[in-house]
Amino acid sequence: MGLARQICATISFVSLIACDPVPPSVDPPTSPRPQVREPVVQTITQPSDESKELAIYYRRLQNDLLTQGLLRVDGGGPDTPFTDTILARNFVRIALFDEYVAAGDALRPQATLSRLKRWDQPIRMDVEFGQSVPRDQRAADKNSVASYAARLARITGLDIRQTDENPNFHVMVLNEGDRKDYAPRLRELVPGIATSSLNAIINLPRDQRCIIVAFSEGGASFYSKAIAVIRGEHPDLLRTSCFHEELAQGLGLANDSPQARPSIFNDDEEFGLLTTHDEFLLKILYDPRLQTGMKPDEAAPIARIIARDLLAGTPS
């Protein structure tokens, strides 16, 4: 939804599902005790002048989109019909292509064939905030992520919840000044993070509203860690739409398609929140009939069967 899912956008999100390898631990921990991030009493600072200007820009952007009838929150309806054939086609294009490729120390948009990637372990979403994000926004955002994580768990059957115990899916709400100083924290979370992925986060341009980078170990086809960065300057609906898209993309829906409708995985901004169509994409992705690592030609015929079964059970 918008020109910038996996790092592109004039009016939208960025989501780069970059498979940076995560080095395995040399000495596995001997204690099974959960790692809990110690609560930090953080002084709330004032946003920078640049951040204040961005907040005005994004508020105007949200108003402009709403005036055009975009950023719909209804999930689709009679005006957006789709068949099982369309659903399966959209799944292949969105789940089995990567949107970005590394080009030196940067990432550039280029849809390329990929393999089916998803999570095979419980997902623990930890929400952290930049120092200039106000307290009332923090409380609202944590509640939003917790509610959405529960919804994603119901859709996929995955064990997903928001917690700071052993987090492997980091959701960061950062204002401009916060994000530009976040390189040490990102390196702490992902030792060996590629410079291209680091630069994509730190140097996020104004027309890219949010970003996600997912990581796998040693070239595996399943994810083991993800980092989503959401601009704290966004007004409520744009911020929520970022949560919806980036967290869903971080589950394995890595690409966009201009044909996908009704969908947030489309650069047209029509829909702001996860749609019924998108829920079906997630159900297909985590259906046990598909196997992690499948190529598009292997997954496509199975996806068509799953799509047919899903829509056959949907009331008309």
Tab-separated table of N, CA, C and O in Angstrom, residues 164-220:
chain	number	residue	atom	x	y	z
A	164	ASP	N	8.539	-8.655	26.513
A	164	ASP	CA	9.971	-8.338	26.481
A	164	ASP	C	10.816	-9.530	26.925
A	164	ASP	O	12.017	-9.396	27.141
A	165	GLU	N	10.215	-10.703	27.034
A	165	GLU	CA	10.965	-11.913	27.362
A	165	GLU	C	11.475	-12.575	26.091
A	165	GLU	O	10.700	-12.947	25.217
A	166	ASN	N	12.791	-12.711	25.989
A	166	ASN	CA	13.413	-13.344	24.824
A	166	ASN	C	12.854	-12.814	23.502
A	166	ASN	O	12.442	-13.585	22.628
A	167	PRO	N	12.817	-11.524	23.289
A	167	PRO	CA	12.233	-11.001	22.054
A	167	PRO	C	13.059	-11.392	20.832
A	167	PRO	O	14.290	-11.418	20.880
A	168	ASN	N	12.363	-11.700	19.753
A	168	ASN	CA	13.040	-11.958	18.478
A	168	ASN	C	12.433	-11.143	17.336
A	168	ASN	O	12.862	-11.250	16.194
A	169	PHE	N	11.437	-10.349	17.651
A	169	PHE	CA	10.791	-9.483	16.669
A	169	PHE	C	10.692	-8.109	17.338
A	169	PHE	O	9.848	-7.887	18.194
A	170	HIS	N	11.585	-7.218	16.943
A	170	HIS	CA	11.723	-5.929	17.621
A	170	HIS	C	10.970	-4.856	16.846
A	170	HIS	O	11.260	-4.601	15.679
A	171	VAL	N	10.010	-4.237	17.512
A	171	VAL	CA	9.220	-3.164	16.915
A	171	VAL	C	9.678	-1.856	17.551
A	171	VAL	O	9.533	-1.666	18.759
A	172	MET	N	10.241	-0.980	16.734
A	172	MET	CA	10.828	0.252	17.240
A	172	MET	C	10.051	1.448	16.716
A	172	MET	O	9.885	1.595	15.507
A	173	VAL	N	9.579	2.283	17.619
A	173	VAL	CA	8.901	3.522	17.251
A	173	VAL	C	9.874	4.654	17.551
A	173	VAL	O	10.168	4.942	18.714
A	174	LEU	N	10.388	5.268	16.485
A	174	LEU	CA	11.477	6.230	16.628
A	174	LEU	C	11.169	7.514	15.879
A	174	LEU	O	10.712	7.477	14.728
A	175	ASN	N	11.451	8.621	16.500
A	175	ASN	CA	11.426	9.892	15.801
A	175	ASN	C	12.740	10.075	15.038
A	175	ASN	O	13.692	9.293	15.210
A	176	GLU	N	12.812	11.095	14.219
A	176	GLU	CA	13.945	11.251	13.307
A	176	GLU	C	15.278	11.288	14.035
A	176	GLU	O	16.216	10.581	13.681
A	177	GLY	N	15.372	12.119	15.065
A	177	GLY	CA	16.624	12.206	15.798
A	177	GLY	C	16.974	10.918	16.518
A	177	GLY	O	18.152	10.546	16.624
A	178	ASP	N	15.965	10.220	17.018
A	178	ASP	CA	16.196	8.944	17.695
A	178	ASP	C	16.810	7.932	16.731
A	178	ASP	O	17.796	7.264	17.034
A	179	ARG	N	16.196	7.809	15.553
A	179	ARG	CA	16.597	6.764	14.606
A	179	ARG	C	18.025	6.960	14.099
A	179	ARG	O	18.769	6.008	13.916
A	180	LYS	N	18.407	8.205	13.871
A	180	LYS	CA	19.729	8.469	13.310
A	180	LYS	C	20.847	8.093	14.273
A	180	LYS	O	21.990	7.929	13.857
A	181	ASP	N	20.520	7.950	15.559
A	181	ASP	CA	21.517	7.558	16.560
A	181	ASP	C	21.365	6.094	16.973
A	181	ASP	O	21.929	5.678	17.992
A	182	TYR	N	20.624	5.311	16.177
A	182	TYR	CA	20.282	3.966	16.606
A	182	TYR	C	21.206	2.866	16.067
A	182	TYR	O	20.966	1.686	16.311
A	183	ALA	N	22.235	3.210	15.360
A	183	ALA	CA	23.122	2.182	14.803
A	183	ALA	C	23.716	1.269	15.878
A	183	ALA	O	23.732	0.036	15.706
A	184	PRO	N	24.213	1.788	17.007
A	184	PRO	CA	24.758	0.880	18.032
A	184	PRO	C	23.721	-0.109	18.552
A	184	PRO	O	24.041	-1.287	18.782
A	185	ARG	N	22.489	0.347	18.726
A	185	ARG	CA	21.436	-0.548	19.214
A	185	ARG	C	21.134	-1.630	18.183
A	185	ARG	O	20.937	-2.808	18.536
A	186	LEU	N	21.101	-1.268	16.918
A	186	LEU	CA	20.829	-2.252	15.869
A	186	LEU	C	21.946	-3.292	15.795
A	186	LEU	O	21.682	-4.484	15.613
A	187	ARG	N	23.180	-2.842	15.947
A	187	ARG	CA	24.310	-3.799	15.926
A	187	ARG	C	24.269	-4.707	17.158
A	187	ARG	O	24.694	-5.866	17.095
A	188	GLU	N	23.777	-4.179	18.263
A	188	GLU	CA	23.634	-5.002	19.470
A	188	GLU	C	22.600	-6.105	19.251
A	188	GLU	O	22.805	-7.255	19.653
A	189	LEU	N	21.494	-5.761	18.599
A	189	LEU	CA	20.430	-6.732	18.371
A	189	LEU	C	20.804	-7.746	17.304
A	189	LEU	O	20.431	-8.924	17.398
A	190	VAL	N	21.512	-7.302	16.263
A	190	VAL	CA	21.885	-8.185	15.153
A	190	VAL	C	23.376	-8.037	14.892
A	190	VAL	O	23.795	-7.278	14.004
A	191	PRO	N	24.199	-8.758	15.634
A	191	PRO	CA	25.638	-8.695	15.364
A	191	PRO	C	25.919	-9.115	13.922
A	191	PRO	O	25.402	-10.111	13.430
A	192	GLY	N	26.720	-8.331	13.230
A	192	GLY	CA	27.031	-8.662	11.850
A	192	GLY	C	25.995	-8.191	10.854
A	192	GLY	O	26.022	-8.588	9.688
A	193	ILE	N	25.066	-7.324	11.279
A	193	ILE	CA	24.058	-6.810	10.365
A	193	ILE	C	24.735	-6.177	9.157
A	193	ILE	O	25.736	-5.464	9.285
A	194	ALA	N	24.235	-6.453	7.967
A	194	ALA	CA	24.825	-5.924	6.747
A	194	ALA	C	24.730	-4.406	6.723
A	194	ALA	O	23.741	-3.826	7.172
A	195	THR	N	25.766	-3.776	6.176
A	195	THR	CA	25.763	-2.320	6.084
A	195	THR	C	24.584	-1.820	5.258
A	195	THR	O	24.001	-0.772	5.553
A	196	SER	N	24.205	-2.569	4.235
A	196	SER	CA	23.080	-2.158	3.394
A	196	SER	C	21.786	-2.099	4.207
A	196	SER	O	20.992	-1.164	4.065
A	197	SER	N	21.565	-3.073	5.075
A	197	SER	CA	20.365	-3.075	5.910
A	197	SER	C	20.428	-1.965	6.959
A	197	SER	O	19.423	-1.289	7.229
A	198	LEU	N	21.598	-1.777	7.545
A	198	LEU	CA	21.767	-0.726	8.543
A	198	LEU	C	21.502	0.645	7.926
A	198	LEU	O	20.771	1.477	8.484
A	199	ASN	N	22.078	0.890	6.741
A	199	ASN	CA	21.880	2.180	6.076
A	199	ASN	C	20.417	2.402	5.699
A	199	ASN	O	19.910	3.523	5.756
A	200	ALA	N	19.725	1.329	5.301
A	200	ALA	CA	18.324	1.459	4.915
A	200	ALA	C	17.474	1.945	6.082
A	200	ALA	O	16.490	2.667	5.894
A	201	ILE	N	17.845	1.557	7.294
A	201	ILE	CA	17.104	1.976	8.481
A	201	ILE	C	17.525	3.375	8.924
A	201	ILE	O	16.687	4.258	9.127
A	202	ILE	N	18.809	3.581	9.062
A	202	ILE	CA	19.311	4.842	9.602
A	202	ILE	C	19.027	6.013	8.658
A	202	ILE	O	18.682	7.110	9.088
A	203	ASN	N	19.153	5.775	7.345
A	203	ASN	CA	19.000	6.852	6.362
A	203	ASN	C	17.641	6.816	5.672
A	203	ASN	O	17.524	7.140	4.493
A	204	LEU	N	16.623	6.455	6.401
A	204	LEU	CA	15.276	6.345	5.834
A	204	LEU	C	14.815	7.702	5.300
A	204	LEU	O	14.709	8.668	6.049
A	205	PRO	N	14.542	7.803	3.993
A	205	PRO	CA	14.100	9.091	3.442
A	205	PRO	C	12.668	9.420	3.838
A	205	PRO	O	11.895	8.540	4.230
A	206	ARG	N	12.308	10.664	3.702
A	206	ARG	CA	11.011	11.133	4.165
A	206	ARG	C	9.850	10.403	3.517
A	206	ARG	O	8.809	10.183	4.154
A	207	ASP	N	9.988	10.044	2.233
A	207	ASP	CA	8.854	9.422	1.540
A	207	ASP	C	8.725	7.942	1.837
A	207	ASP	O	7.876	7.263	1.267
A	208	GLN	N	9.541	7.420	2.735
A	208	GLN	CA	9.407	6.035	3.184
A	208	GLN	C	9.004	6.066	4.651
A	208	GLN	O	9.753	6.506	5.505
A	209	ARG	N	7.810	5.569	4.923
A	209	ARG	CA	7.224	5.808	6.238
A	209	ARG	C	7.647	4.809	7.301
A	209	ARG	O	7.612	5.109	8.491
A	210	CYS	N	8.009	3.610	6.914
A	210	CYS	CA	8.418	2.604	7.881
A	210	CYS	C	9.153	1.501	7.132
A	210	CYS	O	9.139	1.455	5.905
A	211	ILE	N	9.769	0.610	7.868
A	211	ILE	CA	10.624	-0.382	7.242
A	211	ILE	C	10.705	-1.619	8.134
A	211	ILE	O	10.589	-1.519	9.356
A	212	ILE	N	10.886	-2.773	7.511
A	212	ILE	CA	11.166	-3.988	8.281
A	212	ILE	C	12.291	-4.752	7.602
A	212	ILE	O	12.374	-4.804	6.373
A	213	VAL	N	13.160	-5.286	8.415
A	213	VAL	CA	14.228	-6.166	7.931
A	213	VAL	C	14.115	-7.471	8.710
A	213	VAL	O	14.082	-7.461	9.938
A	214	ALA	N	13.998	-8.579	7.987
A	214	ALA	CA	13.920	-9.889	8.625
A	214	ALA	C	15.219	-10.642	8.367
A	214	ALA	O	15.841	-10.480	7.311
A	215	PHE	N	15.616	-11.465	9.307
A	215	PHE	CA	16.915	-12.117	9.253
A	215	PHE	C	16.763	-13.630	9.405
A	215	PHE	O	15.871	-14.116	10.105
A	216	SER	N	17.660	-14.350	8.739
A	216	SER	CA	17.707	-15.805	8.901
A	216	SER	C	19.142	-16.214	9.179
A	216	SER	O	20.086	-15.473	8.865
A	217	GLU	N	19.326	-17.365	9.753
A	217	GLU	CA	20.653	-17.836	10.117
A	217	GLU	C	21.230	-18.722	9.026
A	217	GLU	O	20.599	-19.689	8.597
A	218	GLY	N	22.426	-18.373	8.585
A	218	GLY	CA	23.160	-19.233	7.665
A	218	GLY	C	22.433	-19.561	6.379
A	218	GLY	O	22.554	-20.667	5.860
A	219	GLY	N	21.655	-18.638	5.858
A	219	GLY	CA	20.966	-18.884	4.593
A	219	GLY	C	19.739	-19.753	4.716
A	219	GLY	O	19.201	-20.220	3.703
A	220	ALA	N	19.257	-19.981	5.923
A	220	ALA	CA	18.054	-20.799	6.112
A	220	ALA	C	16.840	-20.090	5.515
A	220	ALA	O	16.833	-18.880	5.311
